[in-house]
mmCIF file of N, CA and C in Angstrom:
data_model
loop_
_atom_site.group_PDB
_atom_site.id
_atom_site.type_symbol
_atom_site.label_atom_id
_atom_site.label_comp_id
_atom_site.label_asym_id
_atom_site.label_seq_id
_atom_site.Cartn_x
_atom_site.Cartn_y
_atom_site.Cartn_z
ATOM 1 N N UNK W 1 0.829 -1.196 0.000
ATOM 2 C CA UNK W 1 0.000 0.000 0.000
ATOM 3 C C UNK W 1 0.869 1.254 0.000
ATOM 4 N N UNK W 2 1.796 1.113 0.919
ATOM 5 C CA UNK W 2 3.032 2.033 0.944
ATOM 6 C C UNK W 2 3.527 2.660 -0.825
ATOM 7 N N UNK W 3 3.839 1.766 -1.323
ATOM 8 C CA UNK W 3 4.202 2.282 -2.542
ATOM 9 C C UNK W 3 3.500 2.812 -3.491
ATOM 10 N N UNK W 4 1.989 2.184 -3.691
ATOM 11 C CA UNK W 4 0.870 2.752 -4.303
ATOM 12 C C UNK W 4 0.778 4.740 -3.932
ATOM 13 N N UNK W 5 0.927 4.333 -2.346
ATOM 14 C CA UNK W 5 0.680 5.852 -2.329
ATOM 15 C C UNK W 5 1.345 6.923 -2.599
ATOM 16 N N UNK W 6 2.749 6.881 -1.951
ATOM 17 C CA UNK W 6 4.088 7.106 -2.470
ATOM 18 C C UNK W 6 4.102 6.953 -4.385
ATOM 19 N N UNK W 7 3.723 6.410 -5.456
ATOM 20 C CA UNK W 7 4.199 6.519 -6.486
ATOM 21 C C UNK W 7 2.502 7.981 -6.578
ATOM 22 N N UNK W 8 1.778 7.407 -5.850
ATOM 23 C CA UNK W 8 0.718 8.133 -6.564
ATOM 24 C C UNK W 8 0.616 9.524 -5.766
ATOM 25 N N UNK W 9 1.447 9.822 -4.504
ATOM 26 C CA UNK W 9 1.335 10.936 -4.501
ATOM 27 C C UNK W 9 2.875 11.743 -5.365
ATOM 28 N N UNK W 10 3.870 11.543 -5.698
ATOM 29 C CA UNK W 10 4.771 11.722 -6.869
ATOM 30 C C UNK W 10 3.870 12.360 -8.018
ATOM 31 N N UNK W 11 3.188 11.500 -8.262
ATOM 32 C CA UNK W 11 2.291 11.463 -9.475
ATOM 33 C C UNK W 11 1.391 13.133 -9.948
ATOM 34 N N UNK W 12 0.438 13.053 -8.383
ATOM 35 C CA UNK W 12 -0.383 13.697 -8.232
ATOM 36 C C UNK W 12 0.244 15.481 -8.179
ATOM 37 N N UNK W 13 1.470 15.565 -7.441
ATOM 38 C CA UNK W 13 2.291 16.604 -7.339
ATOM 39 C C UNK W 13 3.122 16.953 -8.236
ATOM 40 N N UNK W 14 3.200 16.157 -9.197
ATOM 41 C CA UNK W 14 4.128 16.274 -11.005
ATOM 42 C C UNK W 14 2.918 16.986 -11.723
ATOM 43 N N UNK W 15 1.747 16.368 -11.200
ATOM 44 C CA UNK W 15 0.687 16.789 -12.327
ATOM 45 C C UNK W 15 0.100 18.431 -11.754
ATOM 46 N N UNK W 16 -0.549 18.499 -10.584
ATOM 47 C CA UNK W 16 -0.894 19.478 -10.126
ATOM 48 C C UNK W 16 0.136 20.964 -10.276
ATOM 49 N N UNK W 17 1.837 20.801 -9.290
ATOM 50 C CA UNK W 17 2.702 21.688 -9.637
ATOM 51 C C UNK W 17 3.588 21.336 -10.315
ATOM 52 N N UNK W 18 4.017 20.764 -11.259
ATOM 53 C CA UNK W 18 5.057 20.723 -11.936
ATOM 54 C C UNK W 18 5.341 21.508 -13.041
ATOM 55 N N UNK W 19 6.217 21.779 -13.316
ATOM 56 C CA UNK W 19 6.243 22.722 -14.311
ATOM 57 C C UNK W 19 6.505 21.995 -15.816
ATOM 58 N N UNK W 20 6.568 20.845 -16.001
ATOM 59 C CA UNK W 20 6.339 20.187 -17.147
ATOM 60 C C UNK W 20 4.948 19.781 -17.423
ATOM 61 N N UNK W 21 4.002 19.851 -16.150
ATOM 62 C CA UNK W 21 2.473 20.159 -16.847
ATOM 63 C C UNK W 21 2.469 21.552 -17.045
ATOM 64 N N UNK W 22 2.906 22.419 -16.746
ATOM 65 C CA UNK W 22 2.184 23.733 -16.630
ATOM 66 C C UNK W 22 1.494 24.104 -18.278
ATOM 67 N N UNK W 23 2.381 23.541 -19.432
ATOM 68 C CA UNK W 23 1.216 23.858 -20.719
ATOM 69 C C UNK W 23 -0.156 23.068 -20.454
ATOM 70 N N UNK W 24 -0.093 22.024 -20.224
ATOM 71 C CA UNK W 24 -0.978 21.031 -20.001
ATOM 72 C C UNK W 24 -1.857 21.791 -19.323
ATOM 73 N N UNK W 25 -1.905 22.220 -18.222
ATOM 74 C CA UNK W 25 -3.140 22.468 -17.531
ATOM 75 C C UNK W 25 -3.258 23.736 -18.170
ATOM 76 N N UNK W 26 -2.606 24.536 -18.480
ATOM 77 C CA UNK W 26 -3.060 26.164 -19.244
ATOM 78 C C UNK W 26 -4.029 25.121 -20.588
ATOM 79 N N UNK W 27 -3.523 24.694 -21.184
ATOM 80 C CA UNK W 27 -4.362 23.832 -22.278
ATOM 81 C C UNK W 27 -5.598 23.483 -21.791
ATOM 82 N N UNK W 28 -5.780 22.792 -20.892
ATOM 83 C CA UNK W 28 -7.138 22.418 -20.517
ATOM 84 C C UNK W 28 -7.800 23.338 -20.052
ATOM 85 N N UNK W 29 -7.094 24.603 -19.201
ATOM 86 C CA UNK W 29 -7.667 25.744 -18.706
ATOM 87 C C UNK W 29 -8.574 26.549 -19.685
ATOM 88 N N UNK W 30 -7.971 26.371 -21.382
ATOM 89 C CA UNK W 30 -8.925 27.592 -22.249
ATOM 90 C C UNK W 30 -9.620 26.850 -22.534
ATOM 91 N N UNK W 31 -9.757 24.986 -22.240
ATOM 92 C CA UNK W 31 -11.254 24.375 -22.906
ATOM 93 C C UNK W 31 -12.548 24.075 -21.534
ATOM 94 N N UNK W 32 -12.155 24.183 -20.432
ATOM 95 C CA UNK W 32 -12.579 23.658 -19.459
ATOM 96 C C UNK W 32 -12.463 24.242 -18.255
ATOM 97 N N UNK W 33 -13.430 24.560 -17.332
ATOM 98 C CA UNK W 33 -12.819 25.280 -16.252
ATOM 99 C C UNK W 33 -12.808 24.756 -15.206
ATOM 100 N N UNK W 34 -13.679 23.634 -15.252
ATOM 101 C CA UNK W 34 -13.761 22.550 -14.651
ATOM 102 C C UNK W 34 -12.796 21.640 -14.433
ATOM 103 N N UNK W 35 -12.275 20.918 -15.498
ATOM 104 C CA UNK W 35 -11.054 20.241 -15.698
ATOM 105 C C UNK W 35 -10.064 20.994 -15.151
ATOM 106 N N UNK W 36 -9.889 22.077 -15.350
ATOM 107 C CA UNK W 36 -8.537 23.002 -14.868
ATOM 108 C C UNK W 36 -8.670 22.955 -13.660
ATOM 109 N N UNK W 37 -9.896 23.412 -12.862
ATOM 110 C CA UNK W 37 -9.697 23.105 -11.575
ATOM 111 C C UNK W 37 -9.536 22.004 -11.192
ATOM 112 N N UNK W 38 -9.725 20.710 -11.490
ATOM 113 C CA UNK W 38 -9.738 19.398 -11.256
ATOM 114 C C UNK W 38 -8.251 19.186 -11.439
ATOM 115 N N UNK W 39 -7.233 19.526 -12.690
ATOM 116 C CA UNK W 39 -5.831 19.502 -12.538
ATOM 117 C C UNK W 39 -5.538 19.883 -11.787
ATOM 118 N N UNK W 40 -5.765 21.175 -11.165
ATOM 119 C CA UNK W 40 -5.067 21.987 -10.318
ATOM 120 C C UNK W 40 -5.445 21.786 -9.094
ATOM 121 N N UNK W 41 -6.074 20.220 -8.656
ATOM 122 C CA UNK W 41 -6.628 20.127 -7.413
ATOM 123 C C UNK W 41 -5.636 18.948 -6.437
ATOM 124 N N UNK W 42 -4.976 19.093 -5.847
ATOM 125 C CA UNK W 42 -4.450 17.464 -5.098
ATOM 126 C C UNK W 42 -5.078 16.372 -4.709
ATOM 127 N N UNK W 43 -6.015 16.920 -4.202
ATOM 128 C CA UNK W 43 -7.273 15.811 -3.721
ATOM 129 C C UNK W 43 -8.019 14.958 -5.076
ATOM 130 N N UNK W 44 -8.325 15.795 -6.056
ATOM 131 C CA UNK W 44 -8.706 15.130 -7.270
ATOM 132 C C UNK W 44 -7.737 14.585 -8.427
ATOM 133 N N UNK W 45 -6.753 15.114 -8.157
ATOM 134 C CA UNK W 45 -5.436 14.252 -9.129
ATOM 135 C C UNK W 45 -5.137 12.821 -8.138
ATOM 136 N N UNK W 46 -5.191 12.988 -6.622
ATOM 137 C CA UNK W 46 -4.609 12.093 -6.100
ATOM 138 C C UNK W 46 -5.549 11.068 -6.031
ATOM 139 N N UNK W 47 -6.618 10.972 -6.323
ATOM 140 C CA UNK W 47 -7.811 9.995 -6.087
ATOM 141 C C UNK W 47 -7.845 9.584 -7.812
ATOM 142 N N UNK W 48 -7.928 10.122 -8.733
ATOM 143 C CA UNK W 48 -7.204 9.435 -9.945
ATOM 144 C C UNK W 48 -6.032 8.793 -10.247
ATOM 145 N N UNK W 49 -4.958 9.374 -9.631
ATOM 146 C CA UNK W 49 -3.671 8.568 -9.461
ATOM 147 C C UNK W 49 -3.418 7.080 -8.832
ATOM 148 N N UNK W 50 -4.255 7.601 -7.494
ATOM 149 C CA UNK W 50 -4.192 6.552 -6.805
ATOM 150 C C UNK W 50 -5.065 5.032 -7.531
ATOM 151 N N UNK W 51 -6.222 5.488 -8.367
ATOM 152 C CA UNK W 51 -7.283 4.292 -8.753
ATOM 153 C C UNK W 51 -6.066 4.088 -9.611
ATOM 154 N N UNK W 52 -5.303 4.871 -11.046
ATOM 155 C CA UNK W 52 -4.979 4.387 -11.739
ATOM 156 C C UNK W 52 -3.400 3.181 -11.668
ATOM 157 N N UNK W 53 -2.839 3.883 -10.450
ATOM 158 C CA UNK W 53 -1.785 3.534 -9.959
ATOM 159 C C UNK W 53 -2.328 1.501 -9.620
ATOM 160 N N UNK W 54 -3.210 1.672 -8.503
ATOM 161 C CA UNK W 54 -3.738 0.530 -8.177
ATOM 162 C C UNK W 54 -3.431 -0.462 -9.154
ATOM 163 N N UNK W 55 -4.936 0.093 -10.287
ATOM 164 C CA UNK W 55 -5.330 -0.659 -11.326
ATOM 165 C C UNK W 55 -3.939 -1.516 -12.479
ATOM 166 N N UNK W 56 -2.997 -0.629 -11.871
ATOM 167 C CA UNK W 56 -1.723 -1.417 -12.749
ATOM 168 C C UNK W 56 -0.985 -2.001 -12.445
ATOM 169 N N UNK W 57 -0.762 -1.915 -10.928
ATOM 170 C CA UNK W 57 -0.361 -2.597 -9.893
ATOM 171 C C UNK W 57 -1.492 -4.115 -9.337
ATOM 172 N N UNK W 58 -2.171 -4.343 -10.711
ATOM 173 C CA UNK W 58 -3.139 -5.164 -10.312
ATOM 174 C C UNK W 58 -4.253 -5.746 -8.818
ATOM 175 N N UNK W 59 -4.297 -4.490 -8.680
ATOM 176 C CA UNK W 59 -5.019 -4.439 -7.434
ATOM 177 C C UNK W 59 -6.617 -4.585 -7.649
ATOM 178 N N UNK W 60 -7.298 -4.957 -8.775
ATOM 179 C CA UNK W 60 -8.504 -5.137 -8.772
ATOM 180 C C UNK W 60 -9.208 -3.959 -8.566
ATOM 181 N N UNK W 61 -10.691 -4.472 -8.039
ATOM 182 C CA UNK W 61 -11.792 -3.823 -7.412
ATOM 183 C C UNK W 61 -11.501 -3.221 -6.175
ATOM 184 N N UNK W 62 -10.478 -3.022 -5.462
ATOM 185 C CA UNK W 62 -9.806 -2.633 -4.280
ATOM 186 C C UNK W 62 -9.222 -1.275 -4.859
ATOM 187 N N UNK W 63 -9.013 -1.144 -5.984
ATOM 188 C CA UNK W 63 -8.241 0.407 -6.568
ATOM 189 C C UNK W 63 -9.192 1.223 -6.126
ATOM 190 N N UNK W 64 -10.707 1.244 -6.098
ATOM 191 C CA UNK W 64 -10.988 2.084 -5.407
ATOM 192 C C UNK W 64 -11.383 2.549 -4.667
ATOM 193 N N UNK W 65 -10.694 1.972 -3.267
ATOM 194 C CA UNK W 65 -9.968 2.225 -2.060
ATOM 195 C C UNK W 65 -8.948 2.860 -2.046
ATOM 196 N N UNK W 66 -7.733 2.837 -3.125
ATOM 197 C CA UNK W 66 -6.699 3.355 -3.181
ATOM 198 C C UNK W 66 -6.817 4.738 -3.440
ATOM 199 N N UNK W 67 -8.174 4.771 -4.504
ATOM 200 C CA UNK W 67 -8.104 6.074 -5.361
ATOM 201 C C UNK W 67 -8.746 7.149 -3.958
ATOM 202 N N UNK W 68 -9.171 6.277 -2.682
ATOM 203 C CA UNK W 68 -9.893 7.702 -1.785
ATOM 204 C C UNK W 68 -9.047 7.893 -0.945
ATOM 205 N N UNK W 69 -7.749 6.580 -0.515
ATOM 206 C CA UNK W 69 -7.084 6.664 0.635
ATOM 207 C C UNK W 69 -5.977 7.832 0.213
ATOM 208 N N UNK W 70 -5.572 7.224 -1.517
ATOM 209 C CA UNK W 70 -4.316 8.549 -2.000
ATOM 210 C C UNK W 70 -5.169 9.805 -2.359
ATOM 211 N N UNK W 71 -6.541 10.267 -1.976
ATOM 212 C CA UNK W 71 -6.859 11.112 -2.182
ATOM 213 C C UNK W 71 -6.539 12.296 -1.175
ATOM 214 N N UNK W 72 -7.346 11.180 -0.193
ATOM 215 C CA UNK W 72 -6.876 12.092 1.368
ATOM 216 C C UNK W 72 -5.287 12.493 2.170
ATOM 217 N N UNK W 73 -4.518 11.421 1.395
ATOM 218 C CA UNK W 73 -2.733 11.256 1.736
ATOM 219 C C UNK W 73 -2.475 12.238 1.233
ATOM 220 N N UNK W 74 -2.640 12.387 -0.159
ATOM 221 C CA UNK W 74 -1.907 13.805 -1.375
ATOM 222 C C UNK W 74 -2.952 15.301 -0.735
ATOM 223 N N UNK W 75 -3.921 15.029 -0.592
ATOM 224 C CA UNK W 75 -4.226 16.449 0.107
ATOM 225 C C UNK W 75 -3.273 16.851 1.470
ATOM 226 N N UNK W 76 -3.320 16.037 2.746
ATOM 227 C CA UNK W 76 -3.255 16.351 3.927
ATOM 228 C C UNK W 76 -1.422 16.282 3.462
ATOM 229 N N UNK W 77 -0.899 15.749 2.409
ATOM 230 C CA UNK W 77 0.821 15.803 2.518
ATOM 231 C C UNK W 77 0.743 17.332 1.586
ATOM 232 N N UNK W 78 0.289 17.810 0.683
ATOM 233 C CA UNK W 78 0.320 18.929 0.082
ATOM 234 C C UNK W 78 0.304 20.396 1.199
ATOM 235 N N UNK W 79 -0.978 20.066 2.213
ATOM 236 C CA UNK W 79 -1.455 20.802 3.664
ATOM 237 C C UNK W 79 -0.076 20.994 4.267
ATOM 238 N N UNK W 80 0.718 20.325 4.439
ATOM 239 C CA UNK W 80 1.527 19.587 5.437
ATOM 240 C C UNK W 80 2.699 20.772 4.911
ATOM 241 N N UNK W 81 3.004 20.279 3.317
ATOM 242 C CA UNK W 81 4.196 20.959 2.853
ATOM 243 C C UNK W 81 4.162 22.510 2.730
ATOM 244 N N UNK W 82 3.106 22.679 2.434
ATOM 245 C CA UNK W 82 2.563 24.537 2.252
ATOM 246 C C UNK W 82 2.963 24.738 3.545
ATOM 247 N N UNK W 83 2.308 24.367 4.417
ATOM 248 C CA UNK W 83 2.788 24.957 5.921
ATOM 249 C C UNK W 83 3.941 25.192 6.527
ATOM 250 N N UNK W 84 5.175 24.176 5.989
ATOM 251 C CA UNK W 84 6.166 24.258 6.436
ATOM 252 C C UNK W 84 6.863 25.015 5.455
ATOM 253 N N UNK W 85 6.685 25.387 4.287
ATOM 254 C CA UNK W 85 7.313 26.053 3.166
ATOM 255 C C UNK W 85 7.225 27.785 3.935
ATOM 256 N N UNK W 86 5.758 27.740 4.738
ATOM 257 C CA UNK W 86 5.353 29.154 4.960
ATOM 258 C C UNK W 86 6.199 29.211 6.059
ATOM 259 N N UNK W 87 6.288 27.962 6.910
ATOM 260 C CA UNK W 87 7.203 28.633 8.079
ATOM 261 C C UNK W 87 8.357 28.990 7.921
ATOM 262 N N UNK W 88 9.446 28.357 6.547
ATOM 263 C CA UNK W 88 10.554 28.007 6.536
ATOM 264 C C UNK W 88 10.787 29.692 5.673
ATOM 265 N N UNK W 89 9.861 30.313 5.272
ATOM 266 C CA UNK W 89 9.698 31.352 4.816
ATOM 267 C C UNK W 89 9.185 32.380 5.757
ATOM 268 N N UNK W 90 8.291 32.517 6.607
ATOM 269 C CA UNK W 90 8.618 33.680 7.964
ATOM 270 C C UNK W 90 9.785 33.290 8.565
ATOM 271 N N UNK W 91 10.359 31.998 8.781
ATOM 272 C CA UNK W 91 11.838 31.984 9.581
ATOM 273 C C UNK W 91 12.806 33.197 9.061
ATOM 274 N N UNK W 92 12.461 33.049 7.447
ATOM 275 C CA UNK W 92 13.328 33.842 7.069
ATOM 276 C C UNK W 92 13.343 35.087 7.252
ATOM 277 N N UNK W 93 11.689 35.484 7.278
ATOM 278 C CA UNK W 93 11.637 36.715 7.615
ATOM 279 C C UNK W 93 12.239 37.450 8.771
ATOM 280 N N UNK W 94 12.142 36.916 9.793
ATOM 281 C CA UNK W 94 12.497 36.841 10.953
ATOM 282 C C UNK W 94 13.831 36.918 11.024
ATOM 283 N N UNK W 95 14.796 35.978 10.492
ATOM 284 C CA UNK W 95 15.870 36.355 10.318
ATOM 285 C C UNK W 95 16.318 37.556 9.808
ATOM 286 N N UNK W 96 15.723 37.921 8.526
ATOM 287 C CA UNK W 96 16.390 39.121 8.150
ATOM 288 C C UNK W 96 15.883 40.511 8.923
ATOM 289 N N UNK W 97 14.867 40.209 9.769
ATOM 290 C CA UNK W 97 14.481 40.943 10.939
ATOM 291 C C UNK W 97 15.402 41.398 11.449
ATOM 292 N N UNK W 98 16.003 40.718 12.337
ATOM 293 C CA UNK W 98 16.834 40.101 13.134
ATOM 294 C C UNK W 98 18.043 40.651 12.797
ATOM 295 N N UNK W 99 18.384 40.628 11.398
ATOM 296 C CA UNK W 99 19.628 41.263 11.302
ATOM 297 C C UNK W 99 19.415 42.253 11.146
ATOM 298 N N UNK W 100 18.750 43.240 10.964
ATOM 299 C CA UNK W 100 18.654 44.440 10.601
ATOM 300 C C UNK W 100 18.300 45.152 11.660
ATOM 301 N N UNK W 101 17.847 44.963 12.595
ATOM 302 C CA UNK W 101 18.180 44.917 14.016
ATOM 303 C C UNK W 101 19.231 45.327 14.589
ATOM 304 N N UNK W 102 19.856 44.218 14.887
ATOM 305 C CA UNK W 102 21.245 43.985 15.046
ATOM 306 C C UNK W 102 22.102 44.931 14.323
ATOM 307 N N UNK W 103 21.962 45.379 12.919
ATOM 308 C CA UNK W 103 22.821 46.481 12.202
ATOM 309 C C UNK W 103 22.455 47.597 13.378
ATOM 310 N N UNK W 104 21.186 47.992 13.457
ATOM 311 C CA UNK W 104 20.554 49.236 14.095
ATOM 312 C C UNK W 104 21.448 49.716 15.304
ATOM 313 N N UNK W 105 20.993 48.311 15.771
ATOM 314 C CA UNK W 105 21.907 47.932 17.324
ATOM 315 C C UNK W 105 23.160 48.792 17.237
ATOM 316 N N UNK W 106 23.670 48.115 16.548
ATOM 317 C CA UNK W 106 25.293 48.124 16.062
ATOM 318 C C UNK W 106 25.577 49.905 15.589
ATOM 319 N N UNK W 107 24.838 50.133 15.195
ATOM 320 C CA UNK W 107 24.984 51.905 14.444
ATOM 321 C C UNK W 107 24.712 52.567 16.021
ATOM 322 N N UNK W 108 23.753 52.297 16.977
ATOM 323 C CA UNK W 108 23.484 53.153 17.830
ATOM 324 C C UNK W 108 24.237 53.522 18.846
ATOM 325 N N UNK W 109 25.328 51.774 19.287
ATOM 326 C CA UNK W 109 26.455 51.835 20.295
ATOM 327 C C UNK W 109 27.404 52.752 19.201
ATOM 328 N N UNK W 110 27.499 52.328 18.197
ATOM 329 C CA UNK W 110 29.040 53.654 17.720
ATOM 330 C C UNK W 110 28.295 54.827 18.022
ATOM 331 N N UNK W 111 27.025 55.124 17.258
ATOM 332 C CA UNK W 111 26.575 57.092 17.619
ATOM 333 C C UNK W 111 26.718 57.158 19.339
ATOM 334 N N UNK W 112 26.087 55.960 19.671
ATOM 335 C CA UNK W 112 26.063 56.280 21.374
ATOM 336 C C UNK W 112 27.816 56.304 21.824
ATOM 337 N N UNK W 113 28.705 55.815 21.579
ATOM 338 C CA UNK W 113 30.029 56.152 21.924
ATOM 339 C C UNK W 113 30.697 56.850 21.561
ATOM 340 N N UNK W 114 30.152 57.770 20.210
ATOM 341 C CA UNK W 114 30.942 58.980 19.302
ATOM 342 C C UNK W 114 30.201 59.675 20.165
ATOM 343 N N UNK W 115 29.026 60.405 20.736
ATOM 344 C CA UNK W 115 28.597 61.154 21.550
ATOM 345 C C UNK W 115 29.001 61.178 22.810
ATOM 346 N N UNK W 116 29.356 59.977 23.910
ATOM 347 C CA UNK W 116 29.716 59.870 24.732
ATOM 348 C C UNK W 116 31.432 60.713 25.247
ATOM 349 N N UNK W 117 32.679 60.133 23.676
ATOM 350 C CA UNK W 117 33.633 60.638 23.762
ATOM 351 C C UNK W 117 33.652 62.256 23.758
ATOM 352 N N UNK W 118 32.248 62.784 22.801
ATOM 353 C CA UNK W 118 32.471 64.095 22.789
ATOM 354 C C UNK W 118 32.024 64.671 23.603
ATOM 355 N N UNK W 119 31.252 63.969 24.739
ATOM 356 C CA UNK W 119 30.536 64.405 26.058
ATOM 357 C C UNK W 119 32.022 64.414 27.027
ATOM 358 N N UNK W 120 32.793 63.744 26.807
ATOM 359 C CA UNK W 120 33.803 63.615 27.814
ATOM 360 C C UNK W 120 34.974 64.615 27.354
ATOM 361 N N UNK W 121 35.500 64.904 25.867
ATOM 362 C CA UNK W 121 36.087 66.070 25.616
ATOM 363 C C UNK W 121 35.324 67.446 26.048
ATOM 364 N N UNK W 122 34.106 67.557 25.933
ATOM 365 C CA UNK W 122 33.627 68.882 25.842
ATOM 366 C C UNK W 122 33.832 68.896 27.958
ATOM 367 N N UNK W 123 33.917 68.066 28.638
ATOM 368 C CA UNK W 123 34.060 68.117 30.336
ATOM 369 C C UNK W 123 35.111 68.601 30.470
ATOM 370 N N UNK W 124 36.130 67.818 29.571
ATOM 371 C CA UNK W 124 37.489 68.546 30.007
ATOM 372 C C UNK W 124 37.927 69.765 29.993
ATOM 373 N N UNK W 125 37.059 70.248 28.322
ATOM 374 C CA UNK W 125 37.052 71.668 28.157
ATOM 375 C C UNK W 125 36.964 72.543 28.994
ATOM 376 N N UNK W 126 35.287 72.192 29.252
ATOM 377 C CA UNK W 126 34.714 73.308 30.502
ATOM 378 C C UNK W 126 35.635 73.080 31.573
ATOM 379 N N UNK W 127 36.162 71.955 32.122
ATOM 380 C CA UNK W 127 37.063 72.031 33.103
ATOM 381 C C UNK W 127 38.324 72.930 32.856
ATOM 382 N N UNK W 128 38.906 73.019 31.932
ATOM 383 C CA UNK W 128 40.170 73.694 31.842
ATOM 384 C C UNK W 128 39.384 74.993 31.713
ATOM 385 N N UNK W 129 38.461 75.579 31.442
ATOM 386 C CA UNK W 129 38.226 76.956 31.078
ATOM 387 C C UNK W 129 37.693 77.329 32.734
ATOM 388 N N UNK W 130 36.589 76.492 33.861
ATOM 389 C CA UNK W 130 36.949 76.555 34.638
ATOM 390 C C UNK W 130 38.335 76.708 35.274
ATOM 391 N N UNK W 131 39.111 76.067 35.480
ATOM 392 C CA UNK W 131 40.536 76.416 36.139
ATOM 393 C C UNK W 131 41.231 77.468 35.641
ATOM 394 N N UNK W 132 41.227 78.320 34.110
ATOM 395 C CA UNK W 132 41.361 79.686 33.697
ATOM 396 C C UNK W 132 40.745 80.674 34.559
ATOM 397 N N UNK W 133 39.279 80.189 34.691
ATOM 398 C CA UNK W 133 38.659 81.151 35.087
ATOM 399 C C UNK W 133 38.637 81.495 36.610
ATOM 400 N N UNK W 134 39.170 80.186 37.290
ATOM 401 C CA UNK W 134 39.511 80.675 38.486
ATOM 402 C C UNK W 134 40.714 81.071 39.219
ATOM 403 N N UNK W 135 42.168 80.551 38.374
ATOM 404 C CA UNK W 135 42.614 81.454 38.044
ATOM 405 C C UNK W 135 42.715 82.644 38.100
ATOM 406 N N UNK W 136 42.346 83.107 36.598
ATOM 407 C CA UNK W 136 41.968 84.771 36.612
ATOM 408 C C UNK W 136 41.572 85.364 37.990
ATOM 409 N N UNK W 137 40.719 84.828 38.720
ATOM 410 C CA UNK W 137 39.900 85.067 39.613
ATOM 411 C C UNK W 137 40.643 85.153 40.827
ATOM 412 N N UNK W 138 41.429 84.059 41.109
ATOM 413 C CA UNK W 138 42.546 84.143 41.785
ATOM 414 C C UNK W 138 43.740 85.449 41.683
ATOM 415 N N UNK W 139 43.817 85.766 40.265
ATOM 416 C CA UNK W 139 44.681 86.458 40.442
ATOM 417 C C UNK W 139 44.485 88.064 40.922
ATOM 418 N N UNK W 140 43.106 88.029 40.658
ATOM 419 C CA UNK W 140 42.563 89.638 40.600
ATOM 420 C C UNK W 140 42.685 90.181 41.709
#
């Protein structure tokens, strides 16, 4: 059963996204809109795959069993892969979040330490112009 489903969900995912159907289903798309959706469906390629897969694999009157079990397999594995494609794609987002961030980060400690040094020259200043000025003050 393993392999039935396995060849027929292969099958079902060559036909639905592959890009060696893609004339194919644009073809059926300008005669049929029906059919096009039916190509473009997992659940309905995989429940054809699966009967036809069966049927050659000499499985009899039992193919269609195959054709509802690889119907529901190729949907819920299609479900399965979108989801993780989307996560593996906000990860990314996130990452490049993350770094850009981190640049921000990174720009604010240098402005925050180029300000800091000139907070600490401009002390010394006033300090030495203090000690002029008292000084002077001293001397008067």
């Amino acid at each position: 059963m393993l392999k039935i489903l396995l060849i027929s969900y292969g099958l079902s995912a060559i036909v639905t996204h592959g890009r060696i159907f893609e004339r194919v289903r644009c073809l059926i798309g300008r005669h049929s809109r029906l059919l096009y959706e039916g190509v473009n469906c997992m659940q309905c390629v995989g429940f054809w795959s699966g009967l036809v897969v069966s049927l050659l694999l000499g499985q009899g009157w039992v193919s269609i069993l195959y054709g509802f079990a690889t119907s529901g397999i190729c949907e819920l594995t299609d479900i399965v892969i979108k989801k993780i494609e989307n996560m593996t794609d906000y990860e990314f987002q996130l990452q490049n979040e993350v770094s850009e961030l981190k640049a921000t980060i990174n720009g604010l400690r240098a402005e925050l330490k180029e300000s800091l040094q000139r907070e600490e020259i401009a002390k010394k200043v006033i300090a030495e112009q203090r000690k002029e000025i008292n000084e002077l003050r001293g001397n008067k």
